[in-house]
Coordinates of N, CA and C in Angstrom, one line a residue:
X1 N 0.8 -1.2 0.0 CA 0.0 0.0 0.0 C 0.9 1.3 0.0
X2 N 1.9 1.3 0.8 CA 2.8 2.4 0.8 C 3.5 2.6 -0.5
X3 N 3.8 1.5 -1.2 CA 4.4 1.7 -2.5 C 3.5 2.3 -3.5
X4 N 2.2 1.8 -3.4 CA 1.2 2.4 -4.4 C 1.0 3.9 -4.1
X5 N 1.0 4.3 -2.9 CA 0.8 5.7 -2.6 C 2.0 6.5 -3.1
X6 N 3.2 6.0 -2.9 CA 4.4 6.6 -3.4 C 4.4 6.7 -4.9
X7 N 4.0 5.6 -5.5 CA 3.9 5.6 -7.0 C 3.0 6.6 -7.5
X8 N 1.8 6.7 -6.9 CA 0.8 7.7 -7.3 C 1.4 9.1 -7.1
X9 N 2.1 9.4 -6.0 CA 2.7 10.7 -5.8 C 3.7 11.0 -6.9
X10 N 4.6 10.0 -7.2 CA 5.6 10.3 -8.2 C 5.0 10.6 -9.6
X11 N 4.0 9.8 -10.0 CA 3.4 10.0 -11.3 C 2.8 11.4 -11.4
X12 N 2.1 11.8 -10.3 CA 1.4 13.1 -10.3 C 2.5 14.2 -10.3
X13 N 3.6 14.0 -9.6 CA 4.7 15.0 -9.5 C 5.3 15.1 -10.9
X14 N 5.5 14.0 -11.6 CA 6.1 14.1 -13.0 C 5.2 14.9 -13.9
X15 N 3.9 14.8 -13.8 CA 2.9 15.6 -14.6 C 3.1 17.1 -14.1
X16 N 3.2 17.3 -12.8 CA 3.3 18.7 -12.3 C 4.6 19.3 -12.8
X17 N 5.7 18.6 -12.8 CA 6.9 19.1 -13.3 C 7.0 19.3 -14.8
X18 N 6.0 18.7 -15.5 CA 5.9 18.9 -17.0 C 6.7 17.9 -17.8
X19 N 7.2 16.8 -17.1 CA 8.0 15.8 -17.8 C 7.2 15.1 -18.9
X20 N 5.9 14.8 -18.7 CA 5.1 14.1 -19.7 C 4.8 15.0 -20.9
X21 N 4.5 16.3 -20.6 CA 4.2 17.2 -21.7 C 5.5 17.5 -22.6
X22 N 6.6 17.7 -21.9 CA 7.9 17.9 -22.7 C 8.2 16.7 -23.5
X23 N 8.0 15.5 -22.9 CA 8.4 14.3 -23.6 C 7.5 14.0 -24.8
X24 N 6.2 14.4 -24.7 CA 5.3 14.2 -25.9 C 5.8 15.0 -27.1
X25 N 6.4 16.2 -26.8 CA 6.9 17.0 -27.9 C 8.1 16.2 -28.5
X26 N 8.9 15.6 -27.7 CA 10.1 14.8 -28.3 C 9.5 13.6 -29.1
X27 N 8.5 13.0 -28.6 CA 7.9 11.8 -29.3 C 7.4 12.3 -30.7
X28 N 6.8 13.5 -30.7 CA 6.2 14.0 -31.9 C 7.3 14.2 -32.9
X29 N 8.5 14.7 -32.5 CA 9.6 14.9 -33.4 C 10.2 13.6 -33.9
X30 N 10.2 12.6 -33.0 CA 10.6 11.2 -33.5 C 9.6 10.7 -34.5
X31 N 8.3 10.9 -34.3 CA 7.3 10.5 -35.3 C 7.6 11.1 -36.7
X32 N 7.9 12.4 -36.7 CA 8.2 13.1 -38.0 C 9.4 12.5 -38.6
X33 N 10.4 12.2 -37.8 CA 11.7 11.7 -38.3 C 11.5 10.3 -38.9
X34 N 10.8 9.4 -38.1 CA 10.6 8.0 -38.6 C 9.7 7.9 -39.8
X35 N 8.7 8.8 -39.9 CA 7.9 8.7 -41.1 C 8.5 9.3 -42.4
X36 N 9.6 10.0 -42.1 CA 10.4 10.5 -43.3 C 11.4 9.6 -43.8
X37 N 11.7 8.5 -43.1 CA 12.7 7.6 -43.4 C 12.2 6.5 -44.5
X38 N 13.0 6.0 -45.3 CA 12.6 4.9 -46.2 C 12.2 3.7 -45.3
X39 N 11.2 2.9 -45.8 CA 10.7 1.8 -45.1 C 11.7 0.8 -44.6
X40 N 12.7 0.6 -45.5 CA 13.7 -0.5 -45.1 C 14.6 -0.1 -43.9
X41 N 14.7 1.2 -43.6 CA 15.5 1.6 -42.5 C 14.7 1.9 -41.2
X42 N 13.4 2.0 -41.4 CA 12.6 2.5 -40.3 C 12.6 1.6 -39.0
X43 N 12.5 0.3 -39.2 CA 12.5 -0.6 -38.0 C 13.8 -0.5 -37.3
X44 N 14.9 -0.5 -38.0 CA 16.2 -0.5 -37.4 C 16.4 0.8 -36.6
X45 N 16.0 1.9 -37.2 CA 16.2 3.2 -36.5 C 15.2 3.3 -35.3
X46 N 14.0 2.8 -35.4 CA 13.0 2.8 -34.4 C 13.5 2.0 -33.1
X47 N 14.0 0.8 -33.4 CA 14.6 0.1 -32.3 C 15.7 0.8 -31.6
X48 N 16.5 1.5 -32.3 CA 17.6 2.2 -31.8 C 17.1 3.4 -31.0
X49 N 16.0 4.1 -31.5 CA 15.5 5.2 -30.7 C 14.8 4.8 -29.4
X50 N 14.1 3.7 -29.5 CA 13.4 3.2 -28.3 C 14.5 2.7 -27.2
X51 N 15.6 2.2 -27.7 CA 16.7 1.8 -26.8 C 17.3 3.0 -26.1
X52 N 17.7 4.0 -26.9 CA 18.4 5.1 -26.4 C 17.6 6.2 -25.8
X53 N 16.3 6.2 -26.0 CA 15.5 7.3 -25.5 C 14.3 6.8 -24.6
X54 N 13.2 6.4 -25.2 CA 12.1 6.0 -24.3 C 12.5 5.0 -23.2
X55 N 13.2 3.9 -23.6 CA 13.6 2.9 -22.6 C 14.5 3.4 -21.6
X56 N 15.4 4.4 -21.9 CA 16.4 4.9 -21.0 C 16.0 6.3 -20.5
X57 N 14.7 6.7 -20.7 CA 14.3 8.0 -20.2 C 14.5 8.2 -18.7
X58 N 14.4 7.1 -18.0 CA 14.5 7.2 -16.5 C 15.9 7.7 -16.1
X59 N 16.9 7.3 -16.9 CA 18.3 7.7 -16.5 C 18.4 9.2 -16.5
X60 N 17.8 9.9 -17.5 CA 18.0 11.3 -17.7 C 17.1 12.1 -16.7
X61 N 15.9 11.6 -16.4 CA 15.0 12.3 -15.5 C 15.3 12.1 -14.0
X62 N 15.7 10.9 -13.6 CA 15.9 10.6 -12.2 C 16.8 11.5 -11.5
X63 N 17.9 12.0 -12.3 CA 18.8 12.9 -11.7 C 18.2 14.2 -11.3
X64 N 17.4 14.8 -12.2 CA 16.7 16.0 -11.9 C 15.7 15.9 -10.7
X65 N 15.0 14.7 -10.7 CA 14.0 14.5 -9.7 C 14.6 14.3 -8.3
X66 N 15.7 13.5 -8.2 CA 16.3 13.3 -7.0 C 17.0 14.5 -6.4
X67 N 17.7 15.2 -7.3 CA 18.4 16.4 -6.8 C 17.4 17.5 -6.5
X68 N 16.2 17.6 -7.1 CA 15.2 18.5 -6.8 C 14.6 18.2 -5.4
X69 N 14.4 16.9 -5.1 CA 13.9 16.5 -3.8 C 14.9 16.8 -2.7
X70 N 16.2 16.7 -3.1 CA 17.2 17.0 -2.1 C 17.2 18.4 -1.8
X71 N 17.1 19.3 -2.8 CA 17.1 20.8 -2.6 C 15.9 21.2 -1.8
X72 N 14.8 20.5 -2.0 CA 13.5 20.9 -1.4 C 13.3 20.2 0.0
X73 N 14.4 19.5 0.4 CA 14.4 18.8 1.7 C 13.3 17.7 1.8
X74 N 12.8 17.3 0.6 CA 11.8 16.3 0.6 C 12.3 14.9 1.2
X75 N 13.5 14.7 1.0 CA 14.1 13.4 1.4 C 14.1 13.3 3.0
X76 N 14.1 14.4 3.7 CA 14.0 14.3 5.1 C 12.8 13.7 5.6
X77 N 11.7 13.7 4.8 CA 10.4 13.0 5.2 C 10.6 11.5 5.4
X78 N 11.6 11.0 4.8 CA 11.8 9.5 4.9 C 12.0 9.1 6.4
X79 N 12.4 10.1 7.2 CA 12.6 9.8 8.6 C 11.3 9.9 9.4
X80 N 10.3 10.5 8.9 CA 9.0 10.7 9.6 C 7.9 10.0 9.0
X81 N 8.1 9.2 8.0 CA 7.0 8.4 7.4 C 7.5 6.9 7.4
X82 N 6.5 6.0 7.3 CA 6.9 4.6 7.3 C 7.4 4.1 6.0
X83 N 7.6 5.0 5.0 CA 8.1 4.5 3.7 C 9.5 4.0 3.8
X84 N 9.7 2.8 3.3 CA 11.0 2.1 3.3 C 11.9 2.6 2.1
X85 N 13.2 2.5 2.3 CA 14.1 2.9 1.2 C 13.8 2.1 -0.1
X86 N 13.6 0.8 0.0 CA 13.4 0.1 -1.2 C 12.1 0.5 -1.9
X87 N 11.1 0.9 -1.1 CA 9.8 1.4 -1.7 C 10.0 2.7 -2.4
X88 N 10.9 3.6 -1.8 CA 11.2 4.9 -2.4 C 11.8 4.6 -3.8
X89 N 12.8 3.7 -3.8 CA 13.6 3.5 -5.0 C 12.6 2.8 -6.1
X90 N 11.9 1.8 -5.7 CA 11.0 1.1 -6.6 C 9.9 2.1 -7.1
X91 N 9.4 3.0 -6.3 CA 8.4 3.9 -6.8 C 9.0 4.8 -7.9
X92 N 10.2 5.3 -7.7 CA 10.9 6.1 -8.8 C 11.1 5.3 -10.0
X93 N 11.5 4.0 -9.9 CA 11.8 3.2 -11.1 C 10.5 2.8 -11.8
X94 N 9.5 2.4 -11.1 CA 8.2 2.1 -11.7 C 7.5 3.3 -12.3
X95 N 7.5 4.4 -11.7 CA 6.9 5.6 -12.3 C 7.5 6.0 -13.6
X96 N 8.8 5.9 -13.7 CA 9.5 6.3 -14.9 C 9.4 5.2 -15.9
X97 N 9.3 4.0 -15.5 CA 9.0 2.9 -16.5 C 7.6 3.0 -17.1
X98 N 6.7 3.5 -16.3 CA 5.3 3.8 -16.9 C 5.4 4.8 -18.0
X99 N 6.2 5.9 -17.7 CA 6.4 6.9 -18.7 C 7.1 6.3 -20.0
X100 N 8.1 5.5 -19.8 CA 8.8 4.9 -20.9 C 7.8 4.0 -21.7
X101 N 6.9 3.2 -21.1 CA 6.0 2.4 -21.8 C 5.0 3.2 -22.5
X102 N 4.5 4.3 -21.9 CA 3.5 5.2 -22.6 C 4.1 5.8 -23.8
X103 N 5.3 6.3 -23.7 CA 6.0 7.0 -24.8 C 6.3 6.0 -25.9
X104 N 6.8 4.8 -25.5 CA 7.1 3.8 -26.6 C 5.9 3.3 -27.3
X105 N 4.8 3.1 -26.5 CA 3.5 2.7 -27.1 C 3.0 3.7 -28.1
X106 N 3.1 5.0 -27.8 CA 2.6 6.0 -28.7 C 3.5 6.0 -30.0
X107 N 4.8 5.9 -29.8 CA 5.7 5.9 -30.9 C 5.5 4.7 -31.8
X108 N 5.3 3.6 -31.2 CA 5.1 2.4 -32.0 C 3.7 2.4 -32.7
X109 N 2.7 2.9 -32.1 CA 1.4 3.0 -32.6 C 1.3 3.9 -33.8
X110 N 2.1 5.0 -33.8 CA 2.1 6.0 -34.9 C 3.0 5.7 -36.0
X111 N 4.0 4.9 -35.8 CA 5.1 4.7 -36.8 C 5.4 3.3 -37.2
X112 N 5.1 2.3 -36.4 CA 5.5 0.9 -36.7 C 4.7 0.4 -37.9
X113 N 5.4 -0.2 -38.9 CA 4.7 -0.6 -40.1 C 4.6 -2.1 -40.3
X114 N 5.5 -2.8 -39.7 CA 5.4 -4.3 -39.9 C 4.8 -5.0 -38.7
X115 N 4.9 -6.3 -38.7 CA 4.4 -7.1 -37.5 C 5.2 -6.8 -36.3
X116 N 4.6 -7.0 -35.1 CA 5.3 -6.7 -33.9 C 5.0 -7.8 -32.9
X117 N 6.1 -8.2 -32.2 CA 6.0 -9.3 -31.2 C 6.0 -8.6 -29.8
X118 N 4.8 -8.5 -29.2 CA 4.6 -7.7 -28.0 C 5.5 -8.2 -26.9
X119 N 5.6 -9.5 -26.6 CA 6.3 -9.9 -25.4 C 7.7 -9.5 -25.3
X120 N 8.6 -9.8 -26.4 CA 9.9 -9.3 -26.3 C 10.1 -7.8 -26.3
X121 N 9.2 -7.1 -27.0 CA 9.2 -5.7 -27.0 C 8.9 -5.1 -25.6
X122 N 7.9 -5.7 -25.0 CA 7.5 -5.2 -23.6 C 8.6 -5.4 -22.6
X123 N 9.2 -6.7 -22.6 CA 10.2 -7.0 -21.7 C 11.5 -6.1 -22.0
X124 N 11.7 -5.9 -23.3 CA 12.9 -5.0 -23.6 C 12.7 -3.6 -23.1
X125 N 11.6 -3.0 -23.2 CA 11.3 -1.7 -22.7 C 11.4 -1.6 -21.2
X126 N 10.6 -2.5 -20.6 CA 10.5 -2.5 -19.1 C 11.9 -2.8 -18.4
X127 N 12.5 -3.8 -18.8 CA 13.8 -4.2 -18.1 C 14.9 -3.1 -18.4
X128 N 14.9 -2.6 -19.7 CA 15.9 -1.6 -20.0 C 15.6 -0.3 -19.1
X129 N 14.3 0.0 -19.0 CA 14.0 1.2 -18.2 C 14.4 1.0 -16.7
X130 N 14.1 -0.2 -16.2 CA 14.5 -0.6 -14.8 C 16.0 -0.3 -14.6
X131 N 16.8 -0.9 -15.5 CA 18.3 -0.8 -15.3 C 18.8 0.6 -15.4
X132 N 18.4 1.3 -16.5 CA 18.9 2.6 -16.7 C 18.4 3.6 -15.7
X133 N 17.2 3.5 -15.2 CA 16.8 4.3 -14.1 C 17.6 4.1 -12.8
X134 N 17.9 2.9 -12.5 CA 18.7 2.6 -11.4 C 20.1 3.1 -11.6
X135 N 20.6 3.0 -12.8 CA 21.9 3.6 -13.1 C 21.9 5.1 -12.9
X136 N 20.9 5.7 -13.4 CA 20.8 7.2 -13.2 C 20.6 7.5 -11.7
X137 N 19.9 6.7 -11.0 CA 19.8 6.9 -9.5 C 21.1 6.9 -8.8
X138 N 22.0 5.9 -9.2 CA 23.3 5.9 -8.6 C 24.1 7.1 -9.0
X139 N 24.1 7.6 -10.2 CA 24.8 8.8 -10.6 C 24.3 10.0 -9.9
X140 N 22.9 10.1 -9.7 CA 22.3 11.2 -9.0 C 22.7 11.3 -7.6
X141 N 22.7 10.1 -6.9 CA 23.0 10.1 -5.5 C 24.5 10.5 -5.3
X142 N 25.3 10.3 -6.2 CA 26.7 10.6 -6.1 C 27.1 12.0 -6.6
X143 N 26.0 12.8 -6.9 CA 26.2 14.1 -7.4 C 25.6 15.1 -6.5
X144 N 26.3 16.3 -6.4 CA 25.8 17.3 -5.5 C 24.9 18.3 -6.2
X145 N 25.1 18.6 -7.5 CA 24.3 19.5 -8.2 C 23.9 18.9 -9.6
X146 N 22.9 19.5 -10.2 CA 22.5 19.0 -11.5 C 23.6 19.1 -12.6
X147 N 24.4 20.2 -12.5 CA 25.5 20.3 -13.5 C 26.5 19.2 -13.3
X148 N 26.8 18.9 -12.1 CA 27.7 17.7 -11.8 C 27.1 16.4 -12.3
X149 N 25.8 16.3 -12.1 CA 25.2 15.0 -12.6 C 25.2 15.0 -14.1
X150 N 25.0 16.1 -14.8 CA 25.0 16.1 -16.3 C 26.4 15.8 -16.8
X151 N 27.4 16.3 -16.1 CA 28.8 16.0 -16.5 C 29.2 14.5 -16.3
X152 N 28.7 13.9 -15.2 CA 29.0 12.5 -14.9 C 28.2 11.6 -15.7
X153 N 27.0 11.9 -16.2 CA 26.1 11.0 -16.8 C 26.8 10.2 -18.0
X154 N 27.5 10.9 -18.9 CA 28.0 10.1 -20.1 C 29.0 9.0 -19.6
X155 N 29.7 9.3 -18.5 CA 30.7 8.3 -18.0 C 29.9 7.0 -17.5
X156 N 28.7 7.2 -17.0 CA 27.9 6.0 -16.5 C 27.3 5.2 -17.6
X157 N 26.9 5.9 -18.7 CA 26.1 5.1 -19.7 C 27.0 4.7 -20.9
X158 N 28.1 5.3 -21.2 CA 28.8 5.0 -22.4 C 29.2 3.5 -22.6
X159 N 29.6 2.9 -21.5 CA 29.9 1.4 -21.6 C 28.7 0.6 -22.0
X160 N 27.5 1.0 -21.4 CA 26.3 0.2 -21.7 C 25.7 0.5 -23.0
X161 N 26.1 1.5 -23.7 CA 25.7 1.8 -25.0 C 26.6 1.2 -26.1
X162 N 27.7 0.6 -25.7 CA 28.7 0.1 -26.7 C 28.0 -1.0 -27.6
X163 N 27.1 -1.8 -27.1 CA 26.5 -2.8 -28.0 C 25.8 -2.2 -29.3
X164 N 25.5 -0.9 -29.2 CA 24.9 -0.3 -30.4 C 25.8 -0.4 -31.6
X165 N 27.2 -0.4 -31.3 CA 28.1 -0.6 -32.4 C 27.9 -1.9 -33.1
X166 N 27.7 -3.0 -32.3 CA 27.4 -4.3 -32.9 C 26.1 -4.3 -33.6
X167 N 25.1 -3.6 -33.1 CA 23.7 -3.6 -33.7 C 23.8 -2.9 -35.1
X168 N 24.7 -2.0 -35.2 CA 24.9 -1.3 -36.5 C 26.0 -1.9 -37.4
X169 N 26.5 -3.1 -36.9 CA 27.5 -3.8 -37.7 C 28.8 -3.0 -37.8
X170 N 29.1 -2.2 -36.8 CA 30.3 -1.4 -36.9 C 31.5 -2.2 -36.2
X171 N 31.2 -2.7 -35.0 CA 32.2 -3.5 -34.3 C 31.4 -4.4 -33.3
X172 N 31.3 -5.6 -33.7 CA 30.5 -6.6 -32.9 C 31.5 -7.5 -32.2
X173 N 31.7 -7.2 -30.9 CA 32.7 -7.9 -30.1 C 32.0 -8.9 -29.1
X174 N 32.6 -10.0 -28.8 CA 32.0 -11.0 -27.9 C 31.7 -10.4 -26.5
X175 N 32.5 -9.5 -26.1 CA 32.3 -8.9 -24.7 C 30.9 -8.2 -24.6
X176 N 30.4 -7.8 -25.7 CA 29.0 -7.1 -25.7 C 28.0 -8.1 -25.1
X177 N 28.2 -9.4 -25.2 CA 27.2 -10.3 -24.7 C 27.1 -10.3 -23.2
X178 N 28.1 -9.6 -22.5 CA 28.0 -9.5 -21.0 C 27.4 -8.2 -20.6
X179 N 27.2 -7.3 -21.5 CA 26.6 -6.0 -21.2 C 25.1 -6.0 -21.4
X180 N 24.4 -5.4 -20.4 CA 22.9 -5.4 -20.5 C 22.4 -4.7 -21.7
X181 N 23.1 -3.7 -22.3 CA 22.6 -3.1 -23.5 C 22.4 -4.0 -24.6
X182 N 23.3 -5.1 -24.7 CA 23.1 -6.1 -25.8 C 21.9 -6.8 -25.6
X183 N 21.6 -7.2 -24.4 CA 20.3 -8.0 -24.1 C 19.1 -7.1 -24.4
X184 N 19.2 -5.8 -24.1 CA 18.1 -4.9 -24.4 C 17.8 -4.8 -25.9
X185 N 18.9 -4.7 -26.7 CA 18.8 -4.6 -28.1 C 18.2 -5.9 -28.7
X186 N 18.6 -7.0 -28.2 CA 18.1 -8.3 -28.7 C 16.6 -8.4 -28.4
X187 N 16.1 -8.0 -27.3 CA 14.7 -8.1 -27.0 C 13.9 -7.1 -27.8
X188 N 14.4 -5.9 -28.0 CA 13.7 -4.9 -28.8 C 13.7 -5.3 -30.2
X189 N 14.8 -5.8 -30.7 CA 14.9 -6.3 -32.1 C 14.0 -7.5 -32.3
X190 N 13.9 -8.3 -31.2 CA 13.0 -9.4 -31.2 C 11.5 -9.0 -31.4
X191 N 11.2 -7.8 -30.9 CA 9.9 -7.2 -31.1 C 9.5 -7.0 -32.5
X192 N 10.6 -6.9 -33.4 CA 10.4 -6.7 -34.8 C 10.4 -8.0 -35.6
X193 N 11.5 -8.7 -35.4 CA 11.8 -9.9 -36.2 C 11.5 -11.2 -35.5
X194 N 11.2 -11.2 -34.2 CA 11.0 -12.4 -33.4 C 12.3 -12.8 -32.8
X195 N 12.2 -13.6 -31.7 CA 13.4 -14.1 -31.0 C 13.2 -15.5 -30.5
X196 N 14.2 -16.3 -30.5 CA 14.1 -17.7 -30.0 C 13.8 -17.7 -28.5
X197 N 13.2 -18.8 -28.0 CA 12.9 -18.8 -26.6 C 14.2 -18.8 -25.7
X198 N 15.3 -19.5 -26.2 CA 16.5 -19.5 -25.4 C 17.2 -18.1 -25.4
X199 N 17.2 -17.4 -26.5 CA 17.7 -16.1 -26.6 C 16.9 -15.1 -25.7
X200 N 15.6 -15.3 -25.8 CA 14.7 -14.4 -25.0 C 15.0 -14.6 -23.5
X201 N 15.0 -15.9 -23.0 CA 15.2 -16.2 -21.6 C 16.6 -15.7 -21.2
X202 N 17.6 -15.9 -22.0 CA 19.0 -15.5 -21.7 C 19.1 -14.0 -21.6
X203 N 18.4 -13.3 -22.5 CA 18.5 -11.8 -22.4 C 17.8 -11.3 -21.2
X204 N 16.6 -11.9 -20.9 CA 15.9 -11.5 -19.7 C 16.7 -11.7 -18.4
X205 N 17.3 -12.9 -18.4 CA 18.1 -13.3 -17.2 C 19.3 -12.4 -17.0
X206 N 20.0 -12.0 -18.1 CA 21.2 -11.1 -18.0 C 20.7 -9.7 -17.5
X207 N 19.6 -9.2 -18.0 CA 19.1 -7.9 -17.6 C 18.7 -8.0 -16.1
X208 N 18.1 -9.1 -15.7 CA 17.7 -9.2 -14.3 C 18.9 -9.2 -13.4
X209 N 20.0 -9.9 -13.8 CA 21.2 -9.9 -13.0 C 21.7 -8.5 -12.8
X210 N 21.8 -7.7 -13.9 CA 22.3 -6.4 -13.9 C 21.4 -5.5 -13.1
X211 N 20.1 -5.7 -13.2 CA 19.2 -4.9 -12.4 C 19.4 -5.1 -10.9
X212 N 19.6 -6.3 -10.5 CA 19.8 -6.6 -9.1 C 21.1 -6.0 -8.7
X213 N 22.2 -6.0 -9.5 CA 23.4 -5.4 -9.1 C 23.2 -3.9 -9.0
X214 N 22.5 -3.3 -10.0 CA 22.3 -1.8 -10.0 C 21.5 -1.4 -8.8
X215 N 20.5 -2.2 -8.4 CA 19.6 -1.9 -7.3 C 20.4 -2.0 -6.0
X216 N 21.3 -3.0 -5.8 CA 22.1 -3.1 -4.6 C 23.0 -1.9 -4.5
X217 N 23.6 -1.5 -5.6 CA 24.5 -0.3 -5.5 C 23.7 0.9 -5.2
X218 N 22.6 1.1 -5.9 CA 21.7 2.2 -5.6 C 21.3 2.4 -4.2
X219 N 20.8 1.2 -3.6 CA 20.4 1.2 -2.2 C 21.5 1.6 -1.3
X220 N 22.7 0.9 -1.5 CA 23.8 1.2 -0.6 C 24.3 2.7 -0.7
X221 N 24.3 3.2 -2.0 CA 24.7 4.6 -2.2 C 23.7 5.5 -1.5
X222 N 22.4 5.2 -1.6 CA 21.4 6.1 -1.0 C 21.5 6.1 0.5
X223 N 21.7 4.9 1.1 CA 21.9 4.8 2.5 C 23.1 5.6 3.0
X224 N 24.2 5.4 2.3 CA 25.5 6.0 2.7 C 25.6 7.5 2.4
X225 N 25.1 8.0 1.3 CA 25.3 9.4 0.8 C 24.1 10.3 1.1
X226 N 22.9 9.7 1.3 CA 21.7 10.5 1.6 C 21.2 10.3 3.0
X227 N 20.9 9.1 3.3 CA 20.3 8.8 4.7 C 21.2 9.2 5.8
X228 N 22.5 8.8 5.7 CA 23.5 9.1 6.7 C 23.7 10.6 6.9
X229 N 23.7 11.3 5.8 CA 23.9 12.8 5.8 C 22.7 13.5 6.4
X230 N 21.5 13.0 6.1 CA 20.3 13.5 6.7 C 20.4 13.3 8.2
X231 N 20.7 12.1 8.6 CA 20.8 11.8 10.1 C 21.9 12.7 10.8
X232 N 22.9 13.0 10.0 CA 24.0 13.9 10.6 C 23.7 15.4 10.5
X233 N 22.5 15.7 9.9 CA 22.1 17.1 9.7 C 23.0 17.8 8.7
X234 N 23.5 17.1 7.7 CA 24.3 17.7 6.7 C 23.6 18.0 5.4
X235 N 22.4 17.5 5.3 CA 21.6 17.7 4.0 C 20.6 18.8 4.1

């Protein structure tokens, strides 16, 4: 119940801050871009857009949200409410994943021309959003200002975006198979061309492992850099 209340608050706050409205403008621009492309390139580009933007939207927004709450002393309320740390983190991740799903669904509905396999596409969007939002959470917790977060962000995501080189047949290295970005691309591409059960399960499992690692680091970072500082009166 606490998680549902927190989730409701986060979604309403995202509307209030204008994130949904701003992102709909971006989606409209993507629709114009995709509709202007030749048919043979459209699916490839759309998978790439969903991977680098709607699915990873949480990474770019969570920093602003967390740092805003820190500046407004909202985080101090964690000490006077029964909300648990894991519920706070899950609420942020789930709310931004909802935004990613809505944005991706609108984009696909307006531009997708061929058959679509819903299950791998859905898992690709959701699990990618989970991971990148947690990654952004880690970067935000370790930043003092929004400018610092923006400067650090590329260092956090660049390694996980490397499999894009393999997707574009620029440099396909075996090490990409260990990176969650490769699993994300396989699932999203599977939404277009289909994916074997073994590859689907393997991709989901790899992403789940990375999500667990990212969550563990996010929780420990939040406890050490936010909760302890609030308790010491430094925030």
